């Protein structure tokens, strides 16, 4: 920090209105640039990298994930299958048709928070009876308004 100057006014005894307080940032910038260069050179050496030549095989690619079935249950216990109102008997038929697919689909179950647990349990029981064991409960993040089916 500099509190004075080397001007002729200072030597002549003329007093300035106040001390001059400047911060010289040049050394700080120099140090930061040196550190930046060091980190840029050292970073690739810190990251582990192993070069491998993987063998070629004749294996089949991984199967694509199965389709998802969307089931929604509103507060009154009405069941919607793929956004279409359905009853428990019709839902069982629709799930049976989906269970015959080569890859069993995943069920994404949306239920209103006021839905009776009994209705949810019945839908889950029907799905599991038909061999559809992948059931995901879908929720909405806090602060996001849900859209009704």
mmCIF file of N, CA, C and O in Angstrom, residues 74-125:
data_model
loop_
_atom_site.group_PDB
_atom_site.id
_atom_site.type_symbol
_atom_site.label_atom_id
_atom_site.label_comp_id
_atom_site.label_asym_id
_atom_site.label_seq_id
_atom_site.Cartn_x
_atom_site.Cartn_y
_atom_site.Cartn_z
ATOM 1 N N UNK A 74 -57.730 -41.283 -8.640
ATOM 2 C CA UNK A 74 -58.056 -39.985 -8.055
ATOM 3 C C UNK A 74 -58.579 -40.152 -6.629
ATOM 4 O O UNK A 74 -58.662 -41.257 -6.099
ATOM 5 N N UNK A 75 -58.950 -39.045 -6.009
ATOM 6 C CA UNK A 75 -59.355 -39.057 -4.602
ATOM 7 C C UNK A 75 -60.637 -39.850 -4.373
ATOM 8 O O UNK A 75 -60.857 -40.374 -3.288
ATOM 9 N N UNK A 76 -61.493 -39.956 -5.386
ATOM 10 C CA UNK A 76 -62.740 -40.710 -5.247
ATOM 11 C C UNK A 76 -62.548 -42.202 -5.504
ATOM 12 O O UNK A 76 -63.491 -42.967 -5.404
ATOM 13 N N UNK A 77 -61.354 -42.615 -5.878
ATOM 14 C CA UNK A 77 -61.079 -44.022 -6.131
ATOM 15 C C UNK A 77 -61.298 -44.429 -7.576
ATOM 16 O O UNK A 77 -61.250 -45.616 -7.896
ATOM 17 N N UNK A 78 -61.517 -43.477 -8.465
ATOM 18 C CA UNK A 78 -61.667 -43.784 -9.900
ATOM 19 C C UNK A 78 -60.295 -44.135 -10.456
ATOM 20 O O UNK A 78 -59.299 -43.478 -10.174
ATOM 21 N N UNK A 79 -60.274 -45.174 -11.277
ATOM 22 C CA UNK A 79 -59.018 -45.671 -11.841
ATOM 23 C C UNK A 79 -58.928 -45.251 -13.304
ATOM 24 O O UNK A 79 -59.877 -45.429 -14.070
ATOM 25 N N UNK A 80 -57.777 -44.721 -13.674
ATOM 26 C CA UNK A 80 -57.519 -44.309 -15.052
ATOM 27 C C UNK A 80 -56.342 -45.125 -15.568
ATOM 28 O O UNK A 80 -55.269 -45.140 -14.961
ATOM 29 N N UNK A 81 -56.549 -45.806 -16.703
ATOM 30 C CA UNK A 81 -55.487 -46.568 -17.356
ATOM 31 C C UNK A 81 -55.121 -45.829 -18.627
ATOM 32 O O UNK A 81 -55.964 -45.673 -19.519
ATOM 33 N N UNK A 82 -53.889 -45.352 -18.695
ATOM 34 C CA UNK A 82 -53.428 -44.544 -19.840
ATOM 35 C C UNK A 82 -54.398 -43.388 -20.107
ATOM 36 O O UNK A 82 -54.810 -43.139 -21.240
ATOM 37 N N UNK A 83 -54.796 -42.711 -19.049
ATOM 38 C CA UNK A 83 -55.659 -41.527 -19.063
ATOM 39 C C UNK A 83 -57.089 -41.811 -19.511
ATOM 40 O O UNK A 83 -57.822 -40.903 -19.860
ATOM 41 N N UNK A 84 -57.495 -43.054 -19.505
ATOM 42 C CA UNK A 84 -58.870 -43.431 -19.836
ATOM 43 C C UNK A 84 -59.511 -44.030 -18.588
ATOM 44 O O UNK A 84 -58.953 -44.930 -17.968
ATOM 45 N N UNK A 85 -60.701 -43.546 -18.237
ATOM 46 C CA UNK A 85 -61.409 -44.066 -17.078
ATOM 47 C C UNK A 85 -61.729 -45.535 -17.298
ATOM 48 O O UNK A 85 -62.175 -45.939 -18.374
ATOM 49 N N UNK A 86 -61.466 -46.349 -16.284
ATOM 50 C CA UNK A 86 -61.697 -47.784 -16.384
ATOM 51 C C UNK A 86 -62.200 -48.300 -15.043
ATOM 52 O O UNK A 86 -62.135 -47.606 -14.035
ATOM 53 N N UNK A 87 -62.705 -49.524 -15.034
ATOM 54 C CA UNK A 87 -63.142 -50.149 -13.784
ATOM 55 C C UNK A 87 -62.158 -51.285 -13.456
ATOM 56 O O UNK A 87 -61.326 -51.657 -14.283
ATOM 57 N N UNK A 88 -62.220 -51.857 -12.249
ATOM 58 C CA UNK A 88 -61.245 -52.894 -11.877
ATOM 59 C C UNK A 88 -61.247 -54.114 -12.798
ATOM 60 O O UNK A 88 -60.189 -54.680 -13.077
ATOM 61 N N UNK A 89 -62.417 -54.523 -13.304
ATOM 62 C CA UNK A 89 -62.473 -55.690 -14.188
ATOM 63 C C UNK A 89 -61.786 -55.380 -15.515
ATOM 64 O O UNK A 89 -60.986 -56.178 -16.029
ATOM 65 N N UNK A 90 -62.082 -54.229 -16.069
ATOM 66 C CA UNK A 90 -61.460 -53.826 -17.344
ATOM 67 C C UNK A 90 -59.958 -53.600 -17.150
ATOM 68 O O UNK A 90 -59.159 -53.922 -18.032
ATOM 69 N N UNK A 91 -59.566 -53.066 -16.004
ATOM 70 C CA UNK A 91 -58.145 -52.856 -15.720
ATOM 71 C C UNK A 91 -57.407 -54.184 -15.715
ATOM 72 O O UNK A 91 -56.307 -54.294 -16.265
ATOM 73 N N UNK A 92 -58.020 -55.214 -15.139
ATOM 74 C CA UNK A 92 -57.385 -56.529 -15.111
ATOM 75 C C UNK A 92 -57.187 -57.059 -16.521
ATOM 76 O O UNK A 92 -56.145 -57.634 -16.842
ATOM 77 N N UNK A 93 -58.157 -56.852 -17.385
ATOM 78 C CA UNK A 93 -58.020 -57.296 -18.790
ATOM 79 C C UNK A 93 -56.900 -56.533 -19.493
ATOM 80 O O UNK A 93 -56.121 -57.111 -20.258
ATOM 81 N N UNK A 94 -56.852 -55.231 -19.265
ATOM 82 C CA UNK A 94 -55.817 -54.418 -19.918
ATOM 83 C C UNK A 94 -54.424 -54.803 -19.418
ATOM 84 O O UNK A 94 -53.475 -54.875 -20.208
ATOM 85 N N UNK A 95 -54.304 -55.063 -18.133
ATOM 86 C CA UNK A 95 -53.013 -55.473 -17.598
ATOM 87 C C UNK A 95 -52.629 -56.872 -18.068
ATOM 88 O O UNK A 95 -51.453 -57.154 -18.301
ATOM 89 N N UNK A 96 -53.626 -57.756 -18.241
ATOM 90 C CA UNK A 96 -53.341 -59.102 -18.749
ATOM 91 C C UNK A 96 -52.804 -59.020 -20.173
ATOM 92 O O UNK A 96 -51.875 -59.751 -20.546
ATOM 93 N N UNK A 97 -53.378 -58.133 -20.979
ATOM 94 C CA UNK A 97 -52.886 -57.955 -22.349
ATOM 95 C C UNK A 97 -51.462 -57.413 -22.337
ATOM 96 O O UNK A 97 -50.617 -57.830 -23.142
ATOM 97 N N UNK A 98 -51.175 -56.504 -21.417
ATOM 98 C CA UNK A 98 -49.822 -55.938 -21.330
ATOM 99 C C UNK A 98 -48.828 -56.969 -20.818
ATOM 100 O O UNK A 98 -47.660 -56.966 -21.218
ATOM 101 N N UNK A 99 -49.281 -57.887 -19.967
ATOM 102 C CA UNK A 99 -48.388 -58.904 -19.405
ATOM 103 C C UNK A 99 -47.959 -59.925 -20.453
ATOM 104 O O UNK A 99 -46.950 -60.605 -20.275
ATOM 105 N N UNK A 100 -48.700 -60.053 -21.543
ATOM 106 C CA UNK A 100 -48.353 -61.012 -22.597
ATOM 107 C C UNK A 100 -47.255 -60.493 -23.522
ATOM 108 O O UNK A 100 -46.798 -61.219 -24.400
ATOM 109 N N UNK A 101 -46.828 -59.270 -23.361
ATOM 110 C CA UNK A 101 -45.760 -58.716 -24.187
ATOM 111 C C UNK A 101 -44.452 -59.427 -23.850
ATOM 112 O O UNK A 101 -44.275 -59.950 -22.746
ATOM 113 N N UNK A 102 -43.504 -59.461 -24.808
ATOM 114 C CA UNK A 102 -42.231 -60.148 -24.555
ATOM 115 C C UNK A 102 -41.477 -59.581 -23.346
ATOM 116 O O UNK A 102 -40.903 -60.322 -22.571
ATOM 117 N N UNK A 103 -41.466 -58.261 -23.217
ATOM 118 C CA UNK A 103 -40.843 -57.621 -22.063
ATOM 119 C C UNK A 103 -41.952 -57.062 -21.176
ATOM 120 O O UNK A 103 -42.763 -56.262 -21.634
ATOM 121 N N UNK A 104 -41.978 -57.499 -19.933
ATOM 122 C CA UNK A 104 -43.022 -57.022 -19.030
ATOM 123 C C UNK A 104 -42.861 -55.525 -18.805
ATOM 124 O O UNK A 104 -41.778 -55.055 -18.438
ATOM 125 N N UNK A 105 -43.912 -54.754 -19.016
ATOM 126 C CA UNK A 105 -43.803 -53.303 -18.838
ATOM 127 C C UNK A 105 -43.766 -52.916 -17.359
ATOM 128 O O UNK A 105 -44.182 -53.668 -16.488
ATOM 129 N N UNK A 106 -43.254 -51.738 -17.125
ATOM 130 C CA UNK A 106 -43.242 -51.173 -15.778
ATOM 131 C C UNK A 106 -44.527 -50.382 -15.584
ATOM 132 O O UNK A 106 -44.980 -49.691 -16.490
ATOM 133 N N UNK A 107 -45.103 -50.470 -14.415
ATOM 134 C CA UNK A 107 -46.325 -49.720 -14.113
ATOM 135 C C UNK A 107 -45.934 -48.490 -13.319
ATOM 136 O O UNK A 107 -45.249 -48.589 -12.300
ATOM 137 N N UNK A 108 -46.359 -47.340 -13.799
ATOM 138 C CA UNK A 108 -46.154 -46.094 -13.067
ATOM 139 C C UNK A 108 -47.491 -45.713 -12.457
ATOM 140 O O UNK A 108 -48.429 -45.373 -13.164
ATOM 141 N N UNK A 109 -47.559 -45.782 -11.155
ATOM 142 C CA UNK A 109 -48.804 -45.583 -10.424
ATOM 143 C C UNK A 109 -48.813 -44.204 -9.786
ATOM 144 O O UNK A 109 -47.957 -43.871 -8.987
ATOM 145 N N UNK A 110 -49.812 -43.414 -10.168
ATOM 146 C CA UNK A 110 -50.026 -42.093 -9.577
ATOM 147 C C UNK A 110 -51.317 -42.173 -8.775
ATOM 148 O O UNK A 110 -52.343 -42.562 -9.310
ATOM 149 N N UNK A 111 -51.240 -41.820 -7.516
ATOM 150 C CA UNK A 111 -52.430 -41.851 -6.672
ATOM 151 C C UNK A 111 -52.549 -40.526 -5.927
ATOM 152 O O UNK A 111 -51.555 -39.998 -5.421
ATOM 153 N N UNK A 112 -53.760 -40.006 -5.881
ATOM 154 C CA UNK A 112 -54.030 -38.798 -5.129
ATOM 155 C C UNK A 112 -53.729 -39.060 -3.657
ATOM 156 O O UNK A 112 -53.910 -40.180 -3.171
ATOM 157 N N UNK A 113 -53.282 -38.047 -2.944
ATOM 158 C CA UNK A 113 -52.921 -38.277 -1.548
ATOM 159 C C UNK A 113 -54.128 -38.607 -0.680
ATOM 160 O O UNK A 113 -53.977 -39.172 0.396
ATOM 161 N N UNK A 114 -55.338 -38.325 -1.170
ATOM 162 C CA UNK A 114 -56.547 -38.655 -0.414
ATOM 163 C C UNK A 114 -57.123 -40.012 -0.820
ATOM 164 O O UNK A 114 -58.163 -40.412 -0.309
ATOM 165 N N UNK A 115 -56.462 -40.732 -1.708
ATOM 166 C CA UNK A 115 -56.947 -42.038 -2.160
ATOM 167 C C UNK A 115 -56.867 -43.042 -1.028
ATOM 168 O O UNK A 115 -55.887 -43.074 -0.285
ATOM 169 N N UNK A 116 -57.887 -43.879 -0.948
ATOM 170 C CA UNK A 116 -57.866 -44.937 0.067
ATOM 171 C C UNK A 116 -56.780 -45.946 -0.290
ATOM 172 O O UNK A 116 -56.618 -46.329 -1.439
ATOM 173 N N UNK A 117 -56.081 -46.394 0.720
ATOM 174 C CA UNK A 117 -55.007 -47.367 0.512
ATOM 175 C C UNK A 117 -55.561 -48.675 -0.056
ATOM 176 O O UNK A 117 -54.886 -49.369 -0.812
ATOM 177 N N UNK A 118 -56.777 -48.995 0.275
ATOM 178 C CA UNK A 118 -57.399 -50.228 -0.211
ATOM 179 C C UNK A 118 -57.427 -50.269 -1.739
ATOM 180 O O UNK A 118 -57.116 -51.296 -2.348
ATOM 181 N N UNK A 119 -57.764 -49.144 -2.368
ATOM 182 C CA UNK A 119 -57.810 -49.090 -3.831
ATOM 183 C C UNK A 119 -56.430 -49.300 -4.425
ATOM 184 O O UNK A 119 -56.266 -50.036 -5.399
ATOM 185 N N UNK A 120 -55.433 -48.670 -3.843
ATOM 186 C CA UNK A 120 -54.060 -48.821 -4.328
ATOM 187 C C UNK A 120 -53.609 -50.270 -4.170
ATOM 188 O O UNK A 120 -53.009 -50.854 -5.077
ATOM 189 N N UNK A 121 -53.915 -50.872 -3.029
ATOM 190 C CA UNK A 121 -53.521 -52.253 -2.778
ATOM 191 C C UNK A 121 -54.203 -53.208 -3.763
ATOM 192 O O UNK A 121 -53.587 -54.189 -4.212
ATOM 193 N N UNK A 122 -55.451 -52.951 -4.125
ATOM 194 C CA UNK A 122 -56.145 -53.812 -5.094
ATOM 195 C C UNK A 122 -55.487 -53.729 -6.467
ATOM 196 O O UNK A 122 -55.306 -54.752 -7.139
ATOM 197 N N UNK A 123 -55.143 -52.536 -6.892
ATOM 198 C CA UNK A 123 -54.473 -52.376 -8.190
ATOM 199 C C UNK A 123 -53.127 -53.094 -8.171
ATOM 200 O O UNK A 123 -52.767 -53.806 -9.117
ATOM 201 N N UNK A 124 -52.372 -52.949 -7.098
ATOM 202 C CA UNK A 124 -51.077 -53.623 -6.996
ATOM 203 C C UNK A 124 -51.237 -55.140 -6.988
ATOM 204 O O UNK A 124 -50.449 -55.855 -7.619
ATOM 205 N N UNK A 125 -52.262 -55.636 -6.307
ATOM 206 C CA UNK A 125 -52.484 -57.079 -6.252
ATOM 207 C C UNK A 125 -52.807 -57.641 -7.620
ATOM 208 O O UNK A 125 -52.319 -58.712 -8.000
#
